[in-house]
Amino acid sequence: MIVPNVSPASPAAEPVSLASRHPVVPADRMVAEMVPPPRFDGVRFSTYIPDPTQPSQAAAVTRLEEFAASLNAAGGGDGGSRRRWFRRDKGAAAPAYSGVYLDGGYGVGKTHLLASLWHAAPGPKSLCTFVELTNLVGALGFQETVRALSGHRLLCIDEFELDDPGDTVLVSTLLGKLVDAGVKLAATSNTLPDKLGEGRFAAVDFMREIQGLSAHFRSLRIDGDDYRHRGLPEAPSPAADDDVVGKTAVAPGVTGAALDDFPELLRHLASVHPSRYGALLEGVHAVFWRGVVPVHDQSTALRLVVLADRMYDREIPVVASGVPFDALFSEEMLAGGYKKKYLRAVSRLVAMARDGAERVPSVG
């Protein structure tokens, strides 16, 4: 991971406050930005290191490489100038199925592989989370979204939300239209609320929820442990409030430090649509939170999950005071329907806190 370095002689800029930002994201920019996040700019199949004790990981890479090869055989290169709406070149090779589904628990590298597929496939193509896709439908409308994406060769959807029946039906209908137009699909998903196997039942749930589309998907199982904690040290202890403030002056990329009181930031997130959380972090290279407290409200917790995802995508280190991140959510919340989302958020926040401890110098 590379975080911008700043000369010790550089004058410290005043940190910004995320809670003071109110970003606006035009709909056309939403389509243009449906690409792998910065964290996955450089990933490829060759950079995914399969766990030798989990043969399903190497097998998934092989199957995805074959899927990417079939897309290139059908389209060749970028293909943008030759692609026509709702048509394919006669005689072009095509995959035997319209989509692949990556089934596995959090932290096994599903997003890495999904982004690798995107990089290997011909364009036009998009990669987004399920939330970003539903936000696009909300911004453009259903028919315009179909038109905007029907010219694609590939649409990759990360974290398909199986816990919202209404959105699942909406997106399943959208995907049906896109499959009819010849668009190939790739997806990962969260488990359903009553499935606590952390991925064990996800393939069955996914196929059932997308109903008529299930025949188009090939499921690829990816077993393994959360790579973010394989052989890594325990999460760092929270800093003191004064240390959090002091470290903003010596943070990597001081012009991009964001300092907030955690409770105030949580309140502010309620006033910003989750589709804009990425824009909320624009220009931010390090995040500092004072007074992290446990989150007991489900709506607040889910907004924090989205923010953590966008921070993680951008490789933003975190320095925080208050309770440790593994105490953010109560046992009751972790036993509920959004268990997998909360565990993913904790996993990612711990990884970013570890990075903050390593990358942000101590003061004094």
Short mmCIF file of C-alpha atoms in Angstrom, two decimals:
data_model
loop_
_atom_site.label_atom_id
_atom_site.label_comp_id
_atom_site.label_asym_id
_atom_site.label_seq_id
_atom_site.Cartn_x
_atom_site.Cartn_y
_atom_site.Cartn_z
CA MET A 1 0.00 0.00 0.00
CA ILE A 2 1.37 3.43 -0.91
CA VAL A 3 0.35 6.50 1.02
CA PRO A 4 1.70 9.91 -0.05
CA ASN A 5 4.66 11.08 2.02
CA VAL A 6 5.15 14.63 3.19
CA SER A 7 8.42 16.32 4.07
CA PRO A 8 8.78 17.07 7.80
CA ALA A 9 9.33 20.68 6.81
CA SER A 10 6.01 20.95 5.02
CA PRO A 11 3.59 23.31 6.73
CA ALA A 12 0.68 21.45 8.26
CA ALA A 13 -2.65 22.28 6.69
CA GLU A 14 -5.81 22.47 8.75
CA PRO A 15 -7.69 19.16 8.52
CA VAL A 16 -11.05 19.13 6.83
CA SER A 17 -14.21 17.83 8.48
CA LEU A 18 -16.27 15.20 6.69
CA ALA A 19 -19.26 16.39 8.69
CA SER A 20 -19.05 19.78 6.94
CA ARG A 21 -19.19 18.36 3.44
CA HIS A 22 -22.33 18.08 1.29
CA PRO A 23 -21.23 16.56 -2.03
CA VAL A 24 -23.43 16.48 -5.13
CA VAL A 25 -22.84 13.77 -7.73
CA PRO A 26 -24.43 14.17 -11.22
CA ALA A 27 -26.04 11.03 -12.63
CA ASP A 28 -23.74 10.88 -15.67
CA ARG A 29 -20.73 10.90 -13.35
CA MET A 30 -22.22 7.90 -11.53
CA VAL A 31 -22.07 5.86 -14.75
CA ALA A 32 -18.56 7.03 -15.63
CA GLU A 33 -17.26 6.12 -12.17
CA MET A 34 -18.56 2.54 -12.25
CA VAL A 35 -15.01 1.17 -12.36
CA PRO A 36 -12.87 -0.70 -9.82
CA PRO A 37 -12.05 1.53 -6.82
CA PRO A 38 -8.47 2.77 -6.40
CA ARG A 39 -7.56 -0.14 -4.13
CA PHE A 40 -8.17 -2.50 -7.06
CA ASP A 41 -6.64 -0.44 -9.88
CA GLY A 42 -3.63 -2.70 -10.15
CA VAL A 43 -5.08 -6.11 -9.32
CA ARG A 44 -4.99 -8.89 -11.88
CA PHE A 45 -5.51 -12.64 -11.81
CA SER A 46 -1.71 -12.95 -11.57
CA THR A 47 -1.64 -10.84 -8.37
CA TYR A 48 -4.19 -13.02 -6.57
CA ILE A 49 -2.24 -15.45 -4.39
CA PRO A 50 -4.38 -18.55 -3.75
CA ASP A 51 -4.13 -20.15 -0.33
CA PRO A 52 -2.47 -23.53 -1.01
CA THR A 53 -4.69 -25.13 1.64
CA GLN A 54 -7.84 -23.95 -0.21
CA PRO A 55 -7.85 -25.50 -3.72
CA SER A 56 -11.16 -23.79 -4.55
CA GLN A 57 -9.29 -20.48 -4.78
CA ALA A 58 -6.96 -21.59 -7.57
CA ALA A 59 -9.88 -23.31 -9.31
CA ALA A 60 -11.93 -20.07 -9.22
CA VAL A 61 -9.06 -18.15 -10.84
CA THR A 62 -8.87 -20.69 -13.66
CA ARG A 63 -12.63 -20.56 -14.31
CA LEU A 64 -12.65 -16.75 -14.31
CA GLU A 65 -9.70 -16.59 -16.70
CA GLU A 66 -11.65 -18.87 -19.03
CA PHE A 67 -14.72 -16.63 -18.72
CA ALA A 68 -12.62 -13.54 -19.52
CA ALA A 69 -11.06 -15.34 -22.51
CA SER A 70 -14.50 -16.20 -23.87
CA LEU A 71 -15.54 -12.54 -23.59
CA ASN A 72 -12.46 -11.45 -25.50
CA ALA A 73 -13.06 -14.12 -28.13
CA ALA A 74 -16.60 -12.82 -28.57
CA GLY A 75 -15.67 -9.13 -28.53
CA GLY A 76 -11.98 -8.74 -29.17
CA GLY A 77 -10.09 -5.76 -27.75
CA ASP A 78 -12.17 -2.88 -26.54
CA GLY A 79 -14.89 -3.53 -29.08
CA GLY A 80 -16.53 -0.17 -28.46
CA SER A 81 -16.52 0.96 -32.08
CA ARG A 82 -17.94 -2.34 -33.33
CA ARG A 83 -20.53 -2.83 -30.62
CA ARG A 84 -24.14 -2.09 -31.54
CA TRP A 85 -27.13 -1.87 -29.29
CA PHE A 86 -28.80 -5.23 -28.67
CA ARG A 87 -26.66 -6.98 -31.31
CA ARG A 88 -23.60 -9.20 -31.52
CA ASP A 89 -21.35 -9.92 -34.47
CA LYS A 90 -22.48 -13.02 -36.35
CA GLY A 91 -20.36 -16.04 -35.70
CA ALA A 92 -18.67 -14.54 -32.64
CA ALA A 93 -17.76 -16.95 -29.86
CA ALA A 94 -19.75 -16.53 -26.66
CA PRO A 95 -19.59 -17.92 -23.14
CA ALA A 96 -21.77 -20.94 -22.50
CA TYR A 97 -23.42 -18.99 -19.68
CA SER A 98 -24.26 -15.33 -19.15
CA GLY A 99 -22.85 -14.85 -15.68
CA VAL A 100 -20.58 -16.05 -12.90
CA TYR A 101 -21.32 -15.83 -9.21
CA LEU A 102 -18.44 -15.80 -6.69
CA ASP A 103 -19.59 -17.54 -3.53
CA GLY A 104 -17.58 -17.22 -0.32
CA GLY A 105 -17.21 -15.55 3.05
CA TYR A 106 -15.81 -12.08 3.62
CA GLY A 107 -12.11 -11.49 3.17
CA VAL A 108 -11.39 -14.38 0.76
CA GLY A 109 -10.62 -12.06 -2.16
CA LYS A 110 -13.92 -12.06 -4.07
CA THR A 111 -13.64 -8.36 -4.94
CA HIS A 112 -10.02 -8.83 -6.02
CA LEU A 113 -11.14 -11.54 -8.45
CA LEU A 114 -14.17 -9.56 -9.62
CA ALA A 115 -11.94 -6.56 -10.40
CA SER A 116 -9.42 -8.85 -12.10
CA LEU A 117 -12.18 -10.12 -14.38
CA TRP A 118 -13.15 -6.52 -15.17
CA HIS A 119 -9.56 -5.66 -16.07
CA ALA A 120 -9.24 -8.75 -18.30
CA ALA A 121 -12.54 -8.26 -20.16
CA PRO A 122 -13.16 -6.11 -23.24
CA GLY A 123 -15.19 -2.91 -22.94
CA PRO A 124 -17.58 -1.26 -22.65
CA LYS A 125 -17.85 -2.56 -19.08
CA SER A 126 -18.75 -1.45 -15.56
CA LEU A 127 -18.03 -2.54 -12.00
CA CYS A 128 -20.12 -1.31 -9.08
CA THR A 129 -21.61 -2.40 -5.80
CA PHE A 130 -25.25 -3.40 -5.57
CA VAL A 131 -25.97 -0.17 -3.67
CA GLU A 132 -24.35 1.90 -6.42
CA LEU A 133 -26.46 0.11 -9.03
CA THR A 134 -29.73 0.79 -7.19
CA ASN A 135 -28.63 4.40 -6.76
CA LEU A 136 -28.09 4.62 -10.51
CA VAL A 137 -31.63 3.36 -11.16
CA GLY A 138 -32.91 5.96 -8.70
CA ALA A 139 -31.00 8.73 -10.46
CA LEU A 140 -31.65 7.76 -14.09
CA GLY A 141 -34.88 5.79 -13.90
CA PHE A 142 -35.29 2.14 -14.87
CA GLN A 143 -35.56 2.45 -18.65
CA GLU A 144 -32.69 4.91 -18.96
CA THR A 145 -30.50 2.65 -16.82
CA VAL A 146 -31.31 -0.27 -19.14
CA ARG A 147 -30.31 1.88 -22.10
CA ALA A 148 -27.12 3.14 -20.42
CA LEU A 149 -25.88 -0.38 -19.63
CA SER A 150 -27.24 -2.42 -22.55
CA GLY A 151 -24.25 -1.52 -24.71
CA HIS A 152 -21.89 -3.13 -22.20
CA ARG A 153 -20.07 -6.40 -22.69
CA LEU A 154 -19.73 -6.98 -18.95
CA LEU A 155 -21.37 -5.73 -15.75
CA CYS A 156 -19.73 -6.71 -12.45
CA ILE A 157 -21.79 -6.31 -9.26
CA ASP A 158 -20.08 -6.55 -5.89
CA GLU A 159 -21.98 -7.28 -2.67
CA PHE A 160 -25.35 -8.15 -4.20
CA GLU A 161 -27.83 -7.33 -1.42
CA LEU A 162 -29.99 -10.37 -0.72
CA ASP A 163 -31.43 -8.82 2.44
CA ASP A 164 -33.67 -6.26 0.68
CA PRO A 165 -36.46 -8.06 -1.25
CA GLY A 166 -37.64 -4.92 -3.04
CA ASP A 167 -34.23 -3.93 -4.34
CA THR A 168 -33.42 -7.54 -5.20
CA VAL A 169 -36.52 -7.79 -7.42
CA LEU A 170 -35.70 -4.42 -9.02
CA VAL A 171 -32.12 -5.36 -9.87
CA SER A 172 -33.07 -8.90 -10.94
CA THR A 173 -35.53 -7.39 -13.43
CA LEU A 174 -32.84 -5.00 -14.64
CA LEU A 175 -30.36 -7.82 -15.09
CA GLY A 176 -32.92 -9.81 -17.06
CA LYS A 177 -33.17 -6.93 -19.52
CA LEU A 178 -29.39 -6.70 -19.75
CA VAL A 179 -28.97 -10.45 -20.33
CA ASP A 180 -31.52 -10.21 -23.13
CA ALA A 181 -29.35 -7.45 -24.62
CA GLY A 182 -26.29 -9.71 -24.52
CA VAL A 183 -24.56 -8.25 -21.48
CA LYS A 184 -22.49 -10.76 -19.48
CA LEU A 185 -22.67 -10.58 -15.69
CA ALA A 186 -20.48 -11.30 -12.68
CA ALA A 187 -21.54 -10.93 -9.06
CA THR A 188 -20.72 -11.53 -5.43
CA SER A 189 -23.31 -11.31 -2.67
CA ASN A 190 -24.09 -11.06 0.99
CA THR A 191 -25.92 -13.91 2.70
CA LEU A 192 -29.59 -13.57 3.56
CA PRO A 193 -30.51 -12.25 7.04
CA ASP A 194 -31.41 -15.65 8.47
CA LYS A 195 -28.30 -17.37 7.12
CA LEU A 196 -25.45 -17.11 9.56
CA GLY A 197 -23.02 -19.43 7.81
CA GLU A 198 -21.05 -16.45 6.44
CA GLY A 199 -21.20 -17.54 2.84
CA ARG A 200 -22.01 -21.25 3.20
CA PHE A 201 -25.55 -20.83 1.88
CA ALA A 202 -24.98 -17.78 -0.30
CA ALA A 203 -25.00 -19.59 -3.66
CA VAL A 204 -28.38 -21.22 -3.02
CA ASP A 205 -29.82 -17.95 -1.72
CA PHE A 206 -28.46 -15.98 -4.67
CA MET A 207 -29.85 -18.35 -7.27
CA ARG A 208 -33.26 -18.39 -5.59
CA GLU A 209 -33.50 -14.62 -5.23
CA ILE A 210 -32.64 -13.89 -8.87
CA GLN A 211 -35.18 -16.55 -9.88
CA GLY A 212 -35.41 -16.65 -13.69
CA LEU A 213 -31.80 -15.52 -14.06
CA SER A 214 -30.31 -18.40 -12.07
CA ALA A 215 -29.95 -20.64 -15.12
CA HIS A 216 -27.61 -18.05 -16.64
CA PHE A 217 -25.13 -18.14 -13.74
CA ARG A 218 -22.27 -20.48 -12.96
CA SER A 219 -21.41 -20.54 -9.27
CA LEU A 220 -17.75 -20.51 -8.24
CA ARG A 221 -17.09 -21.39 -4.60
CA ILE A 222 -14.14 -19.64 -2.89
CA ASP A 223 -13.24 -21.06 0.51
CA GLY A 224 -10.76 -19.56 2.97
CA ASP A 225 -10.15 -17.30 5.93
CA ASP A 226 -10.29 -13.50 6.00
CA TYR A 227 -6.99 -12.57 4.31
CA ARG A 228 -6.90 -9.23 6.15
CA HIS A 229 -6.01 -11.05 9.35
CA ARG A 230 -3.89 -13.95 8.10
CA GLY A 231 -0.69 -13.78 10.15
CA LEU A 232 -1.17 -10.09 10.94
CA PRO A 233 -0.83 -8.49 14.38
CA GLU A 234 -3.84 -7.66 16.51
CA ALA A 235 -5.65 -4.40 15.89
CA PRO A 236 -3.90 -1.42 17.52
CA SER A 237 -5.32 0.02 20.72
CA PRO A 238 -7.30 3.24 20.31
CA ALA A 239 -5.33 6.47 20.60
CA ALA A 240 -5.98 9.21 23.16
CA ASP A 241 -8.08 12.17 22.00
CA ASP A 242 -5.10 14.55 22.13
CA ASP A 243 -2.99 12.13 20.11
CA VAL A 244 -5.67 11.92 17.40
CA VAL A 245 -5.62 15.70 17.02
CA GLY A 246 -1.82 15.89 17.20
CA LYS A 247 -1.32 13.24 14.55
CA THR A 248 -3.27 15.22 11.96
CA ALA A 249 -0.23 17.52 11.78
CA VAL A 250 2.14 14.70 10.85
CA ALA A 251 -0.22 12.54 8.83
CA PRO A 252 0.71 11.28 5.37
CA GLY A 253 -0.65 13.80 2.90
CA VAL A 254 -1.41 16.46 5.51
CA THR A 255 -3.49 18.43 3.03
CA GLY A 256 -5.84 15.44 2.92
CA ALA A 257 -6.40 14.83 6.63
CA ALA A 258 -10.02 14.70 7.85
CA LEU A 259 -10.73 15.15 11.56
CA ASP A 260 -14.17 14.54 13.05
CA ASP A 261 -15.89 13.79 16.33
CA PHE A 262 -17.32 10.35 15.67
CA PRO A 263 -20.87 10.97 17.02
CA GLU A 264 -21.15 14.17 14.97
CA LEU A 265 -20.01 12.36 11.84
CA LEU A 266 -22.60 9.62 12.36
CA ARG A 267 -25.33 12.27 12.59
CA HIS A 268 -24.07 13.92 9.41
CA LEU A 269 -24.13 10.67 7.44
CA ALA A 270 -27.91 10.64 7.83
CA SER A 271 -28.07 13.83 5.74
CA VAL A 272 -25.90 12.52 2.88
CA HIS A 273 -27.14 9.85 0.50
CA PRO A 274 -24.88 6.75 0.64
CA SER A 275 -24.28 7.09 -3.12
CA ARG A 276 -22.29 10.23 -2.28
CA TYR A 277 -20.04 8.77 0.41
CA GLY A 278 -17.28 8.28 -2.14
CA ALA A 279 -17.48 11.95 -3.10
CA LEU A 280 -17.51 12.80 0.62
CA LEU A 281 -13.98 11.37 0.80
CA GLU A 282 -12.64 13.15 -2.26
CA GLY A 283 -9.12 14.44 -1.63
CA VAL A 284 -8.92 12.75 1.78
CA HIS A 285 -5.76 10.69 2.45
CA ALA A 286 -6.15 9.94 6.15
CA VAL A 287 -9.12 9.91 8.53
CA PHE A 288 -9.05 10.83 12.24
CA TRP A 289 -11.97 10.14 14.58
CA ARG A 290 -12.32 11.32 18.16
CA GLY A 291 -14.50 9.47 20.60
CA VAL A 292 -15.58 6.34 18.73
CA VAL A 293 -18.63 4.93 20.54
CA PRO A 294 -20.65 1.75 20.05
CA VAL A 295 -23.41 2.03 17.44
CA HIS A 296 -26.78 0.70 18.57
CA ASP A 297 -29.10 2.05 15.86
CA GLN A 298 -29.40 -0.18 12.80
CA SER A 299 -29.85 2.61 10.25
CA THR A 300 -26.80 4.42 11.61
CA ALA A 301 -24.81 1.19 11.60
CA LEU A 302 -25.64 0.44 7.96
CA ARG A 303 -24.58 3.95 6.91
CA LEU A 304 -21.29 3.43 8.73
CA VAL A 305 -20.84 0.13 6.87
CA VAL A 306 -21.12 1.96 3.53
CA LEU A 307 -18.66 4.65 4.65
CA ALA A 308 -16.19 2.00 5.81
CA ASP A 309 -16.47 0.28 2.42
CA ARG A 310 -15.74 3.50 0.53
CA MET A 311 -12.80 4.29 2.84
CA TYR A 312 -11.39 0.82 2.40
CA ASP A 313 -11.74 1.06 -1.39
CA ARG A 314 -9.60 4.21 -1.27
CA GLU A 315 -6.97 2.73 1.09
CA ILE A 316 -7.50 5.47 3.67
CA PRO A 317 -5.68 4.87 7.00
CA VAL A 318 -7.63 5.56 10.19
CA VAL A 319 -6.51 6.87 13.57
CA ALA A 320 -9.20 6.88 16.25
CA SER A 321 -9.82 7.27 19.96
CA GLY A 322 -12.64 5.72 21.98
CA VAL A 323 -13.71 2.11 21.84
CA PRO A 324 -11.78 -0.33 19.59
CA PHE A 325 -13.43 -1.13 16.29
CA ASP A 326 -14.20 -4.71 17.30
CA ALA A 327 -16.52 -3.23 19.94
CA LEU A 328 -18.50 -1.05 17.51
CA PHE A 329 -21.46 -3.40 17.25
CA SER A 330 -23.15 -5.25 20.08
CA GLU A 331 -23.43 -9.02 20.27
CA GLU A 332 -27.14 -8.63 19.59
CA MET A 333 -26.47 -6.72 16.35
CA LEU A 334 -23.82 -9.21 15.28
CA ALA A 335 -26.31 -12.02 15.78
CA GLY A 336 -28.96 -10.31 13.66
CA GLY A 337 -29.81 -10.11 9.99
CA TYR A 338 -26.94 -7.82 9.02
CA LYS A 339 -24.24 -9.86 10.73
CA LYS A 340 -22.14 -10.28 7.61
CA LYS A 341 -22.15 -6.56 6.79
CA TYR A 342 -21.10 -5.63 10.32
CA LEU A 343 -18.34 -8.22 10.40
CA ARG A 344 -17.05 -6.97 7.06
CA ALA A 345 -17.05 -3.39 8.35
CA VAL A 346 -15.17 -4.40 11.51
CA SER A 347 -12.66 -6.37 9.44
CA ARG A 348 -12.03 -3.42 7.13
CA LEU A 349 -11.90 -0.79 9.87
CA VAL A 350 -9.41 -2.89 11.83
CA ALA A 351 -7.25 -3.21 8.71
CA MET A 352 -7.37 0.57 8.17
CA ALA A 353 -6.59 1.23 11.84
CA ARG A 354 -3.61 -1.09 11.60
CA ASP A 355 -2.48 0.85 8.54
CA GLY A 356 -2.98 4.12 10.41
CA ALA A 357 -0.78 2.89 13.26
CA GLU A 358 1.97 1.96 10.79
CA ARG A 359 1.77 4.93 8.43
CA VAL A 360 0.95 7.89 10.65
CA PRO A 361 3.93 8.87 12.83
CA SER A 362 3.57 9.25 16.59
CA VAL A 363 3.70 12.76 18.03
CA GLY A 364 6.00 13.99 20.75
#
